[in-house]
Short mmCIF file of C-alpha atoms in Angstrom, two decimals:
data_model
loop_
_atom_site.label_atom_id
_atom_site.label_comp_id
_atom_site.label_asym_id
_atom_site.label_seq_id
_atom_site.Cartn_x
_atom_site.Cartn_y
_atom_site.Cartn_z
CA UNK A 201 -27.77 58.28 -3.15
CA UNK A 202 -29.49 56.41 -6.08
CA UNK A 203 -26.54 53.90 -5.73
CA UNK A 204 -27.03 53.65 -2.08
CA UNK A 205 -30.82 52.83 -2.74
CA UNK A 206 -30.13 49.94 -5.30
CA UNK A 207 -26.94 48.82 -2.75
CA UNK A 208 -24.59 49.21 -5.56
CA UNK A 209 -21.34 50.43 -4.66
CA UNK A 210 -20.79 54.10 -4.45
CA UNK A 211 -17.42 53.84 -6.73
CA UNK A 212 -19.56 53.13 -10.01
CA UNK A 213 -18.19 49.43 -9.69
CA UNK A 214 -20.75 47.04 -10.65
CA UNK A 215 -22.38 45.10 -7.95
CA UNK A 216 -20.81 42.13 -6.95
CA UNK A 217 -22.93 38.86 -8.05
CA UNK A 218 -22.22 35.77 -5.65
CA UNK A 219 -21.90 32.94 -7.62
CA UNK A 220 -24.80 30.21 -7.01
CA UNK A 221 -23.60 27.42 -4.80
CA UNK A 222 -22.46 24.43 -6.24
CA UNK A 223 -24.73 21.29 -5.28
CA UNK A 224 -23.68 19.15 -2.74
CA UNK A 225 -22.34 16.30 -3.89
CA UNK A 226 -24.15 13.04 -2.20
CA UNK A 227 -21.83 10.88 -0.07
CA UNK A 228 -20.58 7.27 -1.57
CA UNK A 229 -19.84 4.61 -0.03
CA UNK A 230 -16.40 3.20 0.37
CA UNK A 231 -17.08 0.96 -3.01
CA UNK A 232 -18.34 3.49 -5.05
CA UNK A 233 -15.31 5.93 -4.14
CA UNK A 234 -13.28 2.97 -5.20
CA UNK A 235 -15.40 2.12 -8.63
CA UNK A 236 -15.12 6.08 -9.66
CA UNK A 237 -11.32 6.17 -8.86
CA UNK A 238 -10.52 3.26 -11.06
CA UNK A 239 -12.44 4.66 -13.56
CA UNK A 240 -10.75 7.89 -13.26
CA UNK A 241 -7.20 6.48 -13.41
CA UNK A 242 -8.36 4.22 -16.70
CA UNK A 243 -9.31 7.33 -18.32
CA UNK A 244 -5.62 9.02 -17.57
CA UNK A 245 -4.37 5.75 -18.90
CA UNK A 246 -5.93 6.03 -22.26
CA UNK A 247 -5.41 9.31 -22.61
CA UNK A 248 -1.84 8.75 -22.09
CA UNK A 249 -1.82 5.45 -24.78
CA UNK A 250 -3.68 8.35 -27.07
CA UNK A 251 -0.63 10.80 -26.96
CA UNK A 252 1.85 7.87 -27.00
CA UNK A 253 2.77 7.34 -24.26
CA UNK A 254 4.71 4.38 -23.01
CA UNK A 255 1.71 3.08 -20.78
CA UNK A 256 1.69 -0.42 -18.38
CA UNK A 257 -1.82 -1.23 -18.97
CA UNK A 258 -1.98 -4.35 -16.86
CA UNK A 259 -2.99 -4.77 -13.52
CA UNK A 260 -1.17 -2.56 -11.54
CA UNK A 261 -2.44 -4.69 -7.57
CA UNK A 262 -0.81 -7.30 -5.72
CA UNK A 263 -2.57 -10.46 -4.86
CA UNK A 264 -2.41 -12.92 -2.42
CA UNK A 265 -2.03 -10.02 0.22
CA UNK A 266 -3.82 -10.04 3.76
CA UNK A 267 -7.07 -8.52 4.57
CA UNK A 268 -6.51 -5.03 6.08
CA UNK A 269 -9.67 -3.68 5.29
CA UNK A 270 -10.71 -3.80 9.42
CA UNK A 271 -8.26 -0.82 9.37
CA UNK A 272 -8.70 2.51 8.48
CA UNK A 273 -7.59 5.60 7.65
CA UNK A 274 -8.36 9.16 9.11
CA UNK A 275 -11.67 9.39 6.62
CA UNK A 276 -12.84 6.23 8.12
CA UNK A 277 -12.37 4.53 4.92
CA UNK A 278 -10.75 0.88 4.72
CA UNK A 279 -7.09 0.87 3.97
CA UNK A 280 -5.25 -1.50 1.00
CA UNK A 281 -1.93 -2.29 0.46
CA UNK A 282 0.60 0.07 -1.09
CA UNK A 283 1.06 -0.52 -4.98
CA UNK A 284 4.86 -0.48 -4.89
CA UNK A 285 8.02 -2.12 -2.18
CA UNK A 286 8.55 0.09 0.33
CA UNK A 287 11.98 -0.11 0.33
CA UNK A 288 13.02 0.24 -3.18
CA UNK A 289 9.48 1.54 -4.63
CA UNK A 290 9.18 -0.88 -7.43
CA UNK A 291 5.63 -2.70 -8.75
CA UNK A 292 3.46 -3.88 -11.16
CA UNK A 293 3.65 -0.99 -13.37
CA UNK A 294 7.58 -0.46 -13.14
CA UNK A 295 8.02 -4.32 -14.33
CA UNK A 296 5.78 -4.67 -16.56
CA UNK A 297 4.05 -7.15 -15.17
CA UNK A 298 7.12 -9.33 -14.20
CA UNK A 299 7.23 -7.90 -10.29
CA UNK A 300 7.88 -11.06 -7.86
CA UNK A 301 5.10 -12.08 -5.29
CA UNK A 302 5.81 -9.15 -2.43
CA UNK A 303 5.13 -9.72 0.97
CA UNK A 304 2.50 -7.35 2.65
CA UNK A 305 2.06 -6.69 6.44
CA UNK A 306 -1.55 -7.62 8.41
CA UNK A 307 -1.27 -4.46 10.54
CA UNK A 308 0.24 -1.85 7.36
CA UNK A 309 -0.38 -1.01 4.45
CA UNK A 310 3.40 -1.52 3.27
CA UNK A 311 4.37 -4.62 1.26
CA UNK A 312 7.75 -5.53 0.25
CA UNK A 313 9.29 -7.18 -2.48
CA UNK A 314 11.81 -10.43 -2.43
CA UNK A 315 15.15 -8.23 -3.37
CA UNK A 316 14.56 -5.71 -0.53
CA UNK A 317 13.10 -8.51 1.64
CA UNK A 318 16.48 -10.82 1.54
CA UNK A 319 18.34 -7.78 1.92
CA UNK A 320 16.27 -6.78 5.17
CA UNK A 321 16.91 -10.47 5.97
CA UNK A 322 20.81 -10.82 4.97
CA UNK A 323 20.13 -13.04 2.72
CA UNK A 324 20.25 -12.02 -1.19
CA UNK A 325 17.31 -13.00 -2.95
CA UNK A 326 20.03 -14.08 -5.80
CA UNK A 327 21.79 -16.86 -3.47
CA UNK A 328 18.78 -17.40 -1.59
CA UNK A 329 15.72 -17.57 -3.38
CA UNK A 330 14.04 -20.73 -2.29
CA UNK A 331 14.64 -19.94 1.32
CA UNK A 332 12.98 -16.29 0.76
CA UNK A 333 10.12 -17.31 -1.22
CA UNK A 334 9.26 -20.11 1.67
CA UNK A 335 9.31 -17.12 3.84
CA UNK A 336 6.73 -15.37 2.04
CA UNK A 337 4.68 -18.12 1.60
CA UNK A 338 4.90 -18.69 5.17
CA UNK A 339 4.09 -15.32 6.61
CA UNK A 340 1.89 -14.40 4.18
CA UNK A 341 -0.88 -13.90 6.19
CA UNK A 342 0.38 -12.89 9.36
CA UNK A 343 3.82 -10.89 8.75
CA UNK A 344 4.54 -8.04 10.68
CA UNK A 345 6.64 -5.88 9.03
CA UNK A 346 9.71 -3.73 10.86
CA UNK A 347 7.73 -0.90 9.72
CA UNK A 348 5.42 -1.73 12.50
CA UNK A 349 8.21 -2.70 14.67
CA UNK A 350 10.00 1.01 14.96
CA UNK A 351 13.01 -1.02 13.09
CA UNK A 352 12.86 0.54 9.48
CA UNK A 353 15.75 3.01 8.44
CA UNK A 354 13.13 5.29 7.49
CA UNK A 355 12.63 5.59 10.97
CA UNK A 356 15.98 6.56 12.48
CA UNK A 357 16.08 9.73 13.85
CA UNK A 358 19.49 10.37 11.86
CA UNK A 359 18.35 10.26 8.87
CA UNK A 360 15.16 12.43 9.52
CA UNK A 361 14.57 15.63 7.21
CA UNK A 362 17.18 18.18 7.34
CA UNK A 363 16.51 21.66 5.95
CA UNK A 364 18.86 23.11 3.85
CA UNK A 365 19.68 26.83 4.71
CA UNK A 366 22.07 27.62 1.38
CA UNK A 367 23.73 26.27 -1.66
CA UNK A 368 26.60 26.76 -3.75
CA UNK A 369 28.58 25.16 -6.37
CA UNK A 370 31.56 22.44 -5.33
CA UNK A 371 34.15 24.70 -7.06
CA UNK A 372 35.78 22.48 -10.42
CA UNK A 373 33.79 19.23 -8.77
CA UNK A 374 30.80 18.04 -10.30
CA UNK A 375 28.35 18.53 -7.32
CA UNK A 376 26.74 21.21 -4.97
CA UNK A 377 27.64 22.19 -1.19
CA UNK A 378 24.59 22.57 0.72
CA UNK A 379 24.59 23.79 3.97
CA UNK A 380 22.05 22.46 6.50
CA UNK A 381 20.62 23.87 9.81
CA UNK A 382 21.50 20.71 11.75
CA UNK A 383 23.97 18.24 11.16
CA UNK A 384 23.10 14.91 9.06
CA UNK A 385 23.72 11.57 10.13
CA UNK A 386 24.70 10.51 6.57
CA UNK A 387 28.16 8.96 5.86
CA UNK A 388 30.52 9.83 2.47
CA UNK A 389 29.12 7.58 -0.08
CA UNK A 390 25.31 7.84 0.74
CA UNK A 391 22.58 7.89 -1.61
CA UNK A 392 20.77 11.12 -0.54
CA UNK A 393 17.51 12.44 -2.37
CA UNK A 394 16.90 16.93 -1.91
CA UNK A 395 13.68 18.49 -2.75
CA UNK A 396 12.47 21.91 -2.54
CA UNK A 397 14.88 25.12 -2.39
CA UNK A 398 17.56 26.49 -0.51
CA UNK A 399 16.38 30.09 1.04
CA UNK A 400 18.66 32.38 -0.42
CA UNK A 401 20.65 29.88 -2.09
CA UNK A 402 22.08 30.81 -5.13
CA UNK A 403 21.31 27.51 -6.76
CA UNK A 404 18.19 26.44 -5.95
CA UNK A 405 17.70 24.96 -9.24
CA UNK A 406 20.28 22.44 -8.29
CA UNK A 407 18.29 20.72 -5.59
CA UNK A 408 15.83 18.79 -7.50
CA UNK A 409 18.34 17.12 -9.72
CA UNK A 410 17.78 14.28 -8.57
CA UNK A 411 19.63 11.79 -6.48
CA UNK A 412 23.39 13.28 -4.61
CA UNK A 413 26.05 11.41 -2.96
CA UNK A 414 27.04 12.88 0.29
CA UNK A 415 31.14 13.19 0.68
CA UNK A 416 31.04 14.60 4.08
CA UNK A 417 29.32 15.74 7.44
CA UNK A 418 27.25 19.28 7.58
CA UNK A 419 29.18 22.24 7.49
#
């Protein structure tokens, strides 16, 4: 009964003290957000150069893109240009410095760089350089990327996510045999990148080793 008086709980626990509400934090603006997150990611930086750490400490942004900043993203916040090519994920950081002028699409934020570019184009950036680079140049401000066209691989509803169901090893072969709940549109020879785990797989550790080569359609 005492307990009850005092609203203490009639187990002999000890009362349960909320814990006083953290203060709201006042809103920034778009620049501020932007000012504290570079100052964030310098302070990873050197704490990385600290512990040794092999660290690109140059500027890790693309110029000579187009303004996107009319655009924005479900926060209502401008949107920039991706870091890194779209295609093959390279940058700044991953050259050192030595990444070639990418081109960057005025209604994305994706940019990609010559290589990929000539590729997309059929035309090698090694055998044709001066006729990609006058591309760039030319659409600089006003490319529209196949991103924004529906025309990207990324895209294709055959190479969308499969889930993988099970796992096991390839017998003497070097490799694993996953088994998926839908059939892949992959042909033997494809690059193909697994994350996550296999349910009830006996290998799930296998997954994430990186990059696999498929050798054949979906069980």
């Amino acid at each position: 009964r005492k307990r009850a008086a005092r609203e203490e709980p009639l187990d002999g626990r000890k009362r349960y003290k909320r814990p006083p509400a953290r203060p709201k934090q006042p809103e920034m603006s778009w620049e501020e957000a932007e000012l504290l997150r570079k100052q964030r990611e310098n302070e990873r930086l050197q704490k990385l150069i600290a512990s040794g750490g092999d660290v690109y400490t140059g500027d890790r942004e693309n110029a000579n893109m187009p303004d996107i900043s009319h655009l924005k993203d479900a926060r209502g916040r401008p949107l920039k240009h991706n870091r890194s090519c779209h295609v093959c994920t390279q940058g700044n950081a991953s050259w050192r410095g030595g990444f070639f002028q990418p081109l960057g699409c005025s209604q994305c934020t994706c940019i990609f760089c010559p290589r990929c570019l000539g590729n997309i184009m059929g035309m090698p950036y090694g055998e044709h350089k001066e006729a990609v680079d006058a591309f760039i140049n030319e659409q600089r401000m006003k490319h529209v990327c196949i991103v924004c066209k529906g025309g990207c691989a990324c895209q294709d509803a055959n190479f969308d996510k499969v889930r993988i169901v099970a796992s096991k090893p390839a017998g003497k072969k070097q490799g694993q045999v996953f088994t998926t709940e839908q059939p892949f549109g992959f042909e033997t020879g494809d690059k193909v990148v697994v994350r996550g785990h296999a349910s009830g797989g006996d290998n799930d550790a296998a997954l994430g080793r990186g990059e696999w080569a498929a050798t054949g359609p979906s069980p």
